[in-house]
Coordinates of N, CA, C and O in Angstrom, one line a residue:
L1 N 2.2 0.0 21.0 CA 3.4 0.3 20.2 C 3.9 -0.9 19.5 O 4.6 -0.8 18.5
A2 N 3.7 -2.1 20.1 CA 4.2 -3.3 19.4 C 3.5 -3.6 18.1 O 4.1 -4.2 17.3
N3 N 2.3 -3.0 17.9 CA 1.6 -3.3 16.6 C 1.3 -2.1 15.8 O 0.7 -2.2 14.7
K4 N 1.8 -0.9 16.2 CA 1.5 0.3 15.5 C 2.8 1.1 15.1 O 3.8 1.1 15.8
D5 N 2.7 1.7 13.9 CA 3.8 2.5 13.5 C 3.7 3.8 14.2 O 2.6 4.5 14.2
P6 N 4.7 4.3 14.9 CA 4.6 5.5 15.7 C 4.4 6.8 14.9 O 3.8 7.7 15.4
L7 N 4.9 6.8 13.7 CA 4.7 8.0 12.9 C 3.3 8.2 12.3 O 2.7 9.3 12.4
T8 N 2.8 7.2 11.8 CA 1.5 7.3 11.1 C 0.3 6.7 11.9 O -0.9 7.0 11.5
G9 N 0.6 5.9 12.9 CA -0.5 5.3 13.6 C -1.1 4.1 12.9 O -2.0 3.5 13.4
L10 N -0.5 3.7 11.8 CA -1.0 2.5 11.1 C -0.5 1.3 11.7 O 0.4 1.3 12.5
A11 N -1.1 0.2 11.3 CA -0.5 -1.1 11.7 C 0.9 -1.2 11.2 O 1.2 -0.7 10.1
N12 N 1.7 -1.9 11.9 CA 3.1 -2.1 11.5 C 3.3 -3.5 10.8 O 2.3 -4.2 10.7
R13 N 4.5 -3.9 10.4 CA 4.7 -5.1 9.8 C 4.3 -6.3 10.6 O 3.7 -7.3 10.1
R14 N 4.5 -6.3 11.9 CA 4.1 -7.4 12.8 C 2.6 -7.6 12.8 O 2.1 -8.7 12.6
K15 N 1.9 -6.5 12.9 CA 0.4 -6.5 12.9 C -0.1 -7.0 11.5 O -1.0 -7.7 11.4
L16 N 0.6 -6.5 10.5 CA 0.2 -6.9 9.1 C 0.3 -8.5 9.0 O -0.6 -9.1 8.5
N17 N 1.5 -9.0 9.4 CA 1.7 -10.4 9.3 C 0.6 -11.2 10.1 O 0.1 -12.2 9.6
E18 N 0.3 -10.8 11.3 CA -0.8 -11.4 12.1 C -2.1 -11.4 11.3 O -2.8 -12.4 11.2
G19 N -2.4 -10.2 10.8 CA -3.7 -10.1 10.1 C -3.8 -10.9 8.8 O -4.8 -11.4 8.5
L20 N -2.7 -10.9 8.2 CA -2.6 -11.7 6.9 C -2.8 -13.2 7.1 O -3.5 -13.9 6.4
H21 N -2.1 -13.7 8.2 CA -2.3 -15.1 8.5 C -3.8 -15.4 8.8 O -4.3 -16.4 8.3
K22 N -4.4 -14.6 9.6 CA -5.8 -14.8 10.0 C -6.7 -14.7 8.7 O -7.6 -15.5 8.5
L23 N -6.4 -13.7 7.9 CA -7.2 -13.5 6.7 C -7.1 -14.7 5.7 O -8.1 -15.1 5.1
L24 N -5.9 -15.2 5.6 CA -5.8 -16.3 4.7 C -6.5 -17.6 5.2 O -7.1 -18.3 4.4
Q25 N -6.5 -17.8 6.5 CA -7.2 -18.9 7.1 C -8.7 -18.7 6.9 O -9.4 -19.6 6.5
Q26 N -9.2 -17.5 7.0 CA -10.6 -17.2 6.8 C -11.0 -17.4 5.3 O -12.1 -17.9 5.0
Q27 N -10.1 -17.0 4.5 CA -10.3 -17.1 3.0 C -10.6 -18.6 2.7 O -11.5 -18.9 1.9
V28 N -9.8 -19.5 3.2 CA -10.0 -20.9 3.0 C -11.4 -21.4 3.4 O -12.1 -22.1 2.7
L29 N -11.8 -20.9 4.6 CA -13.1 -21.3 5.2 C -14.2 -20.7 4.4 O -15.3 -21.3 4.2
M30 N -14.1 -19.4 4.1 CA -15.3 -18.7 3.5 C -15.2 -18.5 2.0 O -16.1 -18.0 1.4
N31 N -14.1 -18.9 1.4 CA -14.0 -18.8 0.0 C -14.2 -17.4 -0.6 O -14.9 -17.2 -1.5
Q32 N -13.5 -16.5 0.1 CA -13.6 -15.1 -0.3 C -12.3 -14.7 -1.0 O -11.2 -15.2 -0.6
Q33 N -12.4 -13.9 -2.0 CA -11.2 -13.4 -2.7 C -10.5 -12.3 -1.9 O -11.1 -11.4 -1.3
I34 N -9.2 -12.4 -1.8 CA -8.3 -11.4 -1.1 C -7.3 -10.8 -2.1 O -6.8 -11.5 -2.9
A35 N -7.1 -9.5 -1.9 CA -6.1 -8.8 -2.7 C -5.2 -8.1 -1.8 O -5.6 -7.7 -0.6
L36 N -3.9 -7.9 -2.2 CA -2.9 -7.2 -1.4 C -2.3 -6.2 -2.3 O -1.9 -6.5 -3.4
L37 N -2.3 -4.9 -1.8 CA -1.7 -3.8 -2.5 C -0.4 -3.5 -1.8 O -0.4 -3.3 -0.6
Y38 N 0.7 -3.4 -2.6 CA 2.0 -3.0 -2.0 C 2.3 -1.6 -2.6 O 2.4 -1.5 -3.8
L39 N 2.4 -0.6 -1.8 CA 2.6 0.8 -2.3 C 4.0 1.3 -1.9 O 4.5 1.0 -0.8
D40 N 4.5 2.1 -2.8 CA 5.8 2.7 -2.6 C 5.7 4.2 -3.1 O 5.3 4.4 -4.2
L41 N 6.0 5.1 -2.2 CA 5.9 6.5 -2.5 C 7.1 6.9 -3.5 O 8.2 6.7 -3.1
D42 N 6.7 7.3 -4.7 CA 7.7 7.7 -5.7 C 8.5 8.9 -5.3 O 8.0 9.9 -4.7
E43 N 9.9 8.8 -5.5 CA 10.8 9.9 -5.3 C 10.9 10.3 -3.8 O 11.3 11.5 -3.5
F44 N 10.6 9.5 -2.9 CA 10.5 9.9 -1.5 C 11.9 10.2 -0.9 O 12.1 11.2 -0.2
K45 N 12.9 9.5 -1.4 CA 14.3 9.7 -0.9 C 14.8 11.2 -1.3 O 15.4 11.9 -0.5
E46 N 14.4 11.6 -2.5 CA 14.8 12.9 -2.9 C 14.1 14.0 -2.1 O 14.7 15.0 -1.8
I47 N 12.9 13.7 -1.7 CA 12.1 14.7 -0.8 C 12.8 14.8 0.5 O 13.1 15.9 1.0
N48 N 13.2 13.7 1.1 CA 13.9 13.7 2.4 C 15.2 14.4 2.3 O 15.6 15.2 3.1
D49 N 16.0 14.1 1.2 CA 17.3 14.6 1.0 C 17.3 16.1 0.8 O 18.1 16.9 1.2
T50 N 16.3 16.6 0.0 CA 16.2 18.0 -0.3 C 15.6 18.9 0.7 O 16.1 20.0 1.0
Y51 N 14.5 18.4 1.4 CA 13.7 19.2 2.3 C 13.9 18.8 3.8 O 13.4 19.6 4.6
G52 N 14.5 17.7 4.0 CA 14.7 17.3 5.4 C 13.7 16.2 5.8 O 12.6 16.1 5.3
H53 N 14.1 15.5 6.8 CA 13.2 14.3 7.3 C 11.9 14.8 8.0 O 10.9 14.1 7.9
H54 N 11.9 16.0 8.6 CA 10.7 16.5 9.2 C 9.6 16.7 8.1 O 8.4 16.5 8.3
V55 N 10.0 17.2 6.9 CA 9.1 17.4 5.8 C 8.6 16.0 5.3 O 7.5 15.8 5.0
G56 N 9.6 15.1 5.2 CA 9.2 13.7 4.7 C 8.3 13.0 5.7 O 7.3 12.4 5.2
D57 N 8.5 13.2 7.0 CA 7.6 12.6 8.0 C 6.2 13.2 7.8 O 5.2 12.4 7.9
E58 N 6.1 14.5 7.7 CA 4.8 15.1 7.5 C 4.1 14.7 6.2 O 2.9 14.4 6.2
L59 N 4.9 14.5 5.2 CA 4.3 14.0 3.9 C 3.8 12.6 4.1 O 2.7 12.3 3.7
L60 N 4.5 11.7 4.8 CA 4.0 10.4 5.1 C 2.7 10.4 5.9 O 1.7 9.7 5.6
R61 N 2.6 11.3 6.9 CA 1.4 11.4 7.7 C 0.2 11.9 6.8 O -0.9 11.4 6.9
Q62 N 0.5 12.9 5.9 CA -0.6 13.4 5.1 C -1.1 12.4 4.0 O -2.3 12.2 3.8
V63 N -0.2 11.6 3.4 CA -0.6 10.7 2.4 C -1.3 9.5 3.1 O -2.3 9.0 2.5
T64 N -0.9 9.2 4.3 CA -1.7 8.2 5.1 C -3.1 8.6 5.3 O -4.0 7.8 5.1
E65 N -3.3 9.8 5.7 CA -4.7 10.4 5.9 C -5.5 10.3 4.6 O -6.6 9.9 4.7
R66 N -4.9 10.7 3.5 CA -5.6 10.7 2.3 C -6.0 9.3 1.8 O -7.1 9.0 1.3
I67 N -5.1 8.3 2.0 CA -5.4 6.9 1.6 C -6.5 6.4 2.5 O -7.4 5.7 2.1
N68 N -6.4 6.7 3.8 CA -7.4 6.2 4.7 C -8.8 6.7 4.3 O -9.8 6.0 4.6
Q69 N -8.9 7.8 3.7 CA -10.2 8.4 3.2 C -10.8 7.6 2.1 O -12.0 7.7 1.8
V70 N -10.0 6.9 1.3 CA -10.5 6.3 0.1 C -10.5 4.7 0.1 O -11.1 4.1 -0.8
I71 N -10.0 4.1 1.2 CA -10.1 2.7 1.2 C -11.4 2.3 2.0 O -12.0 3.1 2.6
R72 N -11.7 1.0 1.9 CA -12.9 0.6 2.6 C -12.7 0.4 4.1 O -11.6 0.2 4.5
G73 N -13.8 0.4 4.8 CA -13.7 0.3 6.3 C -13.1 -1.0 6.8 O -12.4 -1.0 7.8
D74 N -13.2 -2.1 6.1 CA -12.7 -3.4 6.6 C -11.3 -3.7 6.0 O -10.8 -4.8 6.2
D75 N -10.7 -2.8 5.2 CA -9.4 -3.0 4.7 C -8.3 -2.7 5.8 O -8.6 -1.9 6.7
T76 N -7.2 -3.4 5.7 CA -6.1 -3.2 6.7 C -5.0 -2.5 6.0 O -4.4 -3.0 5.1
F77 N -4.7 -1.3 6.5 CA -3.7 -0.4 6.0 C -2.5 -0.4 6.9 O -2.6 -0.1 8.1
S78 N -1.3 -0.8 6.4 CA -0.1 -0.9 7.2 C 1.1 -0.2 6.6 O 1.2 -0.1 5.4
R79 N 1.9 0.3 7.5 CA 3.2 0.9 7.0 C 4.3 -0.2 7.4 O 4.4 -0.5 8.6
I80 N 5.0 -0.7 6.4 CA 5.9 -1.7 6.7 C 7.4 -1.2 6.7 O 8.3 -2.0 7.0
G81 N 7.6 0.0 6.5 CA 8.9 0.6 6.6 C 9.1 1.8 5.6 O 8.5 1.7 4.5
G82 N 9.8 2.8 6.1 CA 10.2 3.9 5.2 C 8.9 4.5 4.5 O 8.0 4.9 5.2
D83 N 8.9 4.4 3.2 CA 7.8 4.9 2.4 C 7.0 3.7 1.8 O 6.4 3.9 0.7
E84 N 7.1 2.6 2.4 CA 6.4 1.4 1.8 C 5.2 1.0 2.7 O 5.3 1.0 4.0
F85 N 4.1 0.8 2.1 CA 2.8 0.5 2.7 C 2.2 -0.8 2.1 O 2.4 -1.1 0.9
V86 N 1.3 -1.5 2.9 CA 0.6 -2.6 2.3 C -0.9 -2.4 2.8 O -1.2 -2.0 3.9
I87 N -1.8 -2.7 1.8 CA -3.2 -2.7 2.1 C -3.8 -4.0 1.8 O -3.6 -4.5 0.7
L88 N -4.4 -4.6 2.8 CA -5.1 -5.9 2.6 C -6.5 -5.6 2.3 O -7.2 -4.9 3.0
L89 N -7.0 -6.2 1.2 CA -8.4 -6.0 0.8 C -9.1 -7.4 0.9 O -9.0 -8.2 0.1
P90 N -9.9 -7.6 2.0 CA -10.6 -8.8 2.1 C -11.9 -8.8 1.3 O -12.5 -7.7 1.1
D91 N -12.4 -9.9 0.9 CA -13.7 -10.0 0.3 C -13.9 -9.1 -0.9 O -14.8 -8.3 -0.9
V92 N -13.0 -9.2 -1.9 CA -13.2 -8.4 -3.1 C -13.9 -9.2 -4.1 O -13.8 -10.4 -4.2
D93 N -14.7 -8.5 -5.0 CA -15.5 -9.2 -6.0 C -14.6 -9.6 -7.2 O -14.8 -10.7 -7.7
D94 N -13.8 -8.7 -7.7 CA -13.0 -8.9 -8.9 C -11.9 -7.9 -9.0 O -11.7 -7.0 -8.2
M95 N -11.1 -8.1 -10.1 CA -10.0 -7.2 -10.4 C -10.5 -5.8 -10.6 O -9.8 -4.8 -10.2
E96 N -11.6 -5.6 -11.2 CA -12.1 -4.2 -11.4 C -12.3 -3.5 -10.1 O -12.0 -2.3 -10.1
E97 N -12.9 -4.1 -9.1 CA -13.1 -3.4 -7.8 C -11.7 -3.0 -7.3 O -11.6 -1.9 -6.8
V98 N -10.7 -3.9 -7.3 CA -9.4 -3.6 -6.8 C -8.7 -2.5 -7.6 O -8.1 -1.6 -7.0
A99 N -8.9 -2.5 -8.9 CA -8.3 -1.5 -9.8 C -8.9 -0.1 -9.4 O -8.2 0.9 -9.4
Q100 N -10.2 -0.1 -9.1 CA -10.9 1.2 -8.8 C -10.3 1.7 -7.5 O -10.1 2.9 -7.3
I101 N -10.0 0.8 -6.5 CA -9.5 1.3 -5.3 C -8.1 1.9 -5.5 O -7.7 2.9 -5.0
A102 N -7.3 1.2 -6.3 CA -5.9 1.6 -6.7 C -6.0 3.0 -7.3 O -5.2 3.9 -7.0
E103 N -6.9 3.2 -8.2 CA -7.1 4.5 -8.9 C -7.5 5.6 -8.0 O -7.0 6.7 -8.1
R104 N -8.3 5.3 -7.0 CA -8.7 6.3 -6.0 C -7.5 6.7 -5.1 O -7.4 7.9 -4.8
I105 N -6.7 5.7 -4.8 CA -5.5 6.0 -4.0 C -4.6 6.9 -4.8 O -4.1 8.0 -4.3
L106 N -4.3 6.6 -6.1 CA -3.4 7.4 -6.9 C -4.0 8.9 -7.1 O -3.2 9.8 -7.0
E107 N -5.3 9.0 -7.2 CA -5.9 10.3 -7.3 C -5.8 11.1 -6.0 O -5.4 12.3 -6.0
A108 N -6.0 10.4 -4.9 CA -6.0 11.1 -3.6 C -4.6 11.6 -3.2 O -4.4 12.7 -2.7
V109 N -3.6 10.8 -3.5 CA -2.2 11.2 -3.1 C -1.6 12.1 -4.1 O -0.6 12.8 -3.8
G110 N -2.2 12.2 -5.3 CA -1.6 13.1 -6.3 C -2.0 14.6 -6.2 O -1.5 15.4 -6.8
Q111 N -3.0 14.8 -5.3 CA -3.4 16.2 -5.0 C -2.3 17.0 -4.4 O -1.6 16.5 -3.5
T112 N -2.1 18.2 -4.8 CA -1.0 19.0 -4.3 C -1.2 19.4 -2.8 O -2.4 19.6 -2.4
R113 N -0.1 19.4 -2.1 CA -0.2 19.8 -0.7 C 1.0 20.7 -0.4 O 2.0 20.6 -1.1
I114 N 0.9 21.5 0.7 CA 1.9 22.4 1.1 C 2.4 22.0 2.5 O 1.6 21.8 3.4
I115 N 3.7 21.8 2.6 CA 4.4 21.5 3.9 C 5.5 22.4 4.1 O 6.4 22.5 3.2
D116 N 5.5 23.1 5.2 CA 6.6 24.1 5.6 C 6.8 25.1 4.4 O 8.0 25.4 4.1
G117 N 5.8 25.5 3.7 CA 5.9 26.4 2.6 C 6.3 25.8 1.3 O 6.4 26.5 0.3
Y118 N 6.6 24.5 1.2 CA 6.9 23.8 0.0 C 5.7 23.1 -0.6 O 5.0 22.5 0.2
S119 N 5.5 23.3 -1.9 CA 4.4 22.6 -2.5 C 4.8 21.3 -3.1 O 5.9 21.2 -3.8
F120 N 4.0 20.3 -2.8 CA 4.3 18.9 -3.3 C 3.2 18.3 -4.0 O 2.0 18.4 -3.6
S121 N 3.5 17.6 -5.1 CA 2.5 16.7 -5.8 C 3.2 15.4 -5.8 O 4.3 15.2 -6.3
T122 N 2.6 14.4 -5.1 CA 3.3 13.1 -5.0 C 2.5 12.0 -5.7 O 1.4 12.2 -6.2
S123 N 3.2 10.9 -5.8 CA 2.6 9.7 -6.5 C 3.1 8.5 -5.9 O 4.1 8.4 -5.2
F124 N 2.3 7.4 -6.1 CA 2.7 6.1 -5.6 C 2.8 5.2 -6.8 O 2.1 5.3 -7.8
S125 N 3.6 4.1 -6.6 CA 3.6 3.0 -7.5 C 3.0 1.9 -6.7 O 3.3 1.8 -5.5
I126 N 2.1 1.1 -7.3 CA 1.3 0.1 -6.6 C 1.4 -1.3 -7.3 O 1.2 -1.4 -8.5
G127 N 1.8 -2.3 -6.5 CA 1.8 -3.7 -7.0 C 0.6 -4.4 -6.4 O 0.4 -4.2 -5.2
I128 N -0.1 -5.1 -7.2 CA -1.3 -5.8 -6.7 C -1.2 -7.3 -6.9 O -0.8 -7.8 -8.0
A129 N -1.5 -8.1 -5.9 CA -1.6 -9.5 -6.0 C -2.9 -10.1 -5.4 O -3.3 -9.5 -4.4
F130 N -3.4 -11.1 -6.0 CA -4.6 -11.8 -5.6 C -4.2 -13.1 -5.0 O -3.3 -13.8 -5.5
Y131 N -4.9 -13.5 -3.9 CA -4.6 -14.8 -3.3 C -4.9 -15.9 -4.3 O -6.0 -15.8 -4.9
E132 N -4.0 -16.8 -4.4 CA -4.3 -18.0 -5.2 C -4.0 -19.2 -4.3 O -3.2 -19.2 -3.3
E133 N -4.7 -20.3 -4.5 CA -4.5 -21.5 -3.7 C -3.0 -21.9 -3.6 O -2.3 -21.8 -4.5
G134 N -2.6 -22.1 -2.3 CA -1.3 -22.4 -2.0 C -0.4 -21.2 -1.6 O 0.7 -21.4 -1.1
D135 N -0.9 -20.0 -1.7 CA -0.2 -18.8 -1.3 C -0.1 -18.8 0.2 O -1.1 -19.3 0.9
N136 N 1.0 -18.3 0.7 CA 1.1 -18.0 2.2 C 1.4 -16.5 2.3 O 1.5 -15.8 1.2
P137 N 1.4 -16.0 3.5 CA 1.7 -14.5 3.6 C 2.9 -14.0 2.8 O 2.9 -13.0 2.1
T138 N 4.0 -14.8 2.9 CA 5.2 -14.4 2.3 C 5.1 -14.4 0.8 O 5.5 -13.4 0.1
S139 N 4.5 -15.4 0.2 CA 4.4 -15.5 -1.3 C 3.5 -14.4 -1.8 O 3.7 -13.9 -2.9
L140 N 2.4 -14.1 -1.1 CA 1.5 -13.1 -1.5 C 2.2 -11.7 -1.5 O 2.0 -11.0 -2.5
I141 N 2.9 -11.4 -0.5 CA 3.6 -10.2 -0.4 C 4.7 -10.1 -1.5 O 4.9 -9.1 -2.2
E142 N 5.4 -11.2 -1.8 CA 6.4 -11.2 -2.8 C 5.8 -11.0 -4.2 O 6.4 -10.3 -5.0
K143 N 4.6 -11.5 -4.5 CA 4.0 -11.3 -5.8 C 3.6 -9.8 -5.9 O 3.8 -9.2 -7.0
A144 N 3.1 -9.2 -4.9 CA 2.7 -7.8 -4.9 C 4.0 -6.9 -5.1 O 4.0 -6.0 -5.8
D145 N 5.0 -7.3 -4.4 CA 6.3 -6.6 -4.5 C 6.9 -6.7 -5.9 O 7.3 -5.7 -6.5
Y146 N 6.8 -7.8 -6.5 CA 7.2 -8.0 -7.9 C 6.4 -7.1 -8.8 O 7.0 -6.3 -9.7
A147 N 5.1 -7.0 -8.7 CA 4.2 -6.2 -9.5 C 4.5 -4.7 -9.2 O 4.5 -3.9 -10.1
L148 N 4.9 -4.4 -8.0 CA 5.3 -3.0 -7.6 C 6.5 -2.6 -8.5 O 6.5 -1.4 -9.0
Y149 N 7.5 -3.4 -8.6 CA 8.6 -3.0 -9.3 C 8.3 -2.9 -10.8 O 8.9 -2.1 -11.5
Q150 N 7.4 -3.7 -11.3 CA 6.9 -3.6 -12.7 C 6.3 -2.2 -12.9 O 6.4 -1.6 -13.9
A151 N 5.5 -1.8 -11.9 CA 4.8 -0.5 -11.9 C 5.9 0.6 -11.9 O 5.7 1.6 -12.7
K152 N 6.9 0.5 -11.1 CA 8.0 1.5 -11.1 C 8.7 1.6 -12.5 O 9.0 2.6 -13.0
D153 N 9.0 0.4 -13.0 CA 9.7 0.3 -14.3 C 8.9 0.8 -15.4 O 9.4 1.3 -16.5
S154 N 7.6 0.9 -15.3 CA 6.7 1.3 -16.4 C 6.3 2.8 -16.2 O 5.4 3.3 -16.9
G155 N 7.0 3.5 -15.4 CA 6.8 5.0 -15.3 C 6.3 5.5 -14.0 O 6.1 6.7 -13.9
K156 N 6.1 4.7 -13.0 CA 5.6 5.2 -11.7 C 4.2 5.8 -11.8 O 3.6 5.8 -12.9
N157 N 3.7 6.2 -10.7 CA 2.3 6.7 -10.6 C 1.3 5.9 -11.3 O 0.4 6.3 -12.0
N158 N 1.4 4.6 -11.0 CA 0.4 3.6 -11.6 C 0.4 2.3 -10.8 O 1.1 2.2 -9.8
Y159 N -0.4 1.4 -11.3 CA -0.4 0.1 -10.6 C -0.3 -1.0 -11.6 O -0.6 -0.8 -12.8
V160 N 0.2 -2.1 -11.2 CA 0.3 -3.3 -12.0 C -0.2 -4.5 -11.2 O 0.1 -4.6 -10.0
I161 N -1.0 -5.3 -11.8 CA -1.6 -6.5 -11.2 C -0.7 -7.7 -11.6 O -0.4 -7.9 -12.8
Y162 N -0.3 -8.4 -10.6 CA 0.6 -9.6 -10.8 C -0.1 -10.7 -11.5 O -1.3 -11.0 -11.3
N163 N 0.6 -11.3 -12.5 CA 0.2 -12.5 -13.1 C 1.4 -13.4 -13.4 O 2.5 -12.8 -13.5
E164 N 1.3 -14.6 -13.5 CA 2.4 -15.6 -13.6 C 3.3 -15.2 -14.9 O 4.5 -15.4 -14.8
S165 N 2.6 -14.8 -15.9 CA 3.4 -14.5 -17.1 C 4.2 -13.2 -17.0 O 5.2 -13.0 -17.7

């Protein structure tokens, strides 16, 4: 329980931080590219307020299952709180590979589902950051979080890749 989210069974923030520290150390040694996806479920507060927390909880479980089906086996999927998730992608080839993963996530969670008789079509906003020399876990997460808010500001249900400009 110290490392797992009780609702979804995913790694929690603590486990994410441990994994991210290890991954960044390995990246330096092995010179592999790392990407971090920061996901936020669009309009989740309204779903909880309108249909109740039991429906919101089931929705979180279902989107977690769908995302698990489209990410790679060595990716680390974590719930860091509420409707926010982080996925660590070790050993990625390039931006195109990461963009394809983000697109698969958006497609998977956008499929309609029924919970307690209510029909839902959901979406995520995704911020993406790539490890750059000098990054630490906090700075990498902050970059992805900044890109996430850019994705939300540009209409939601999409992804934005962080860059300095």
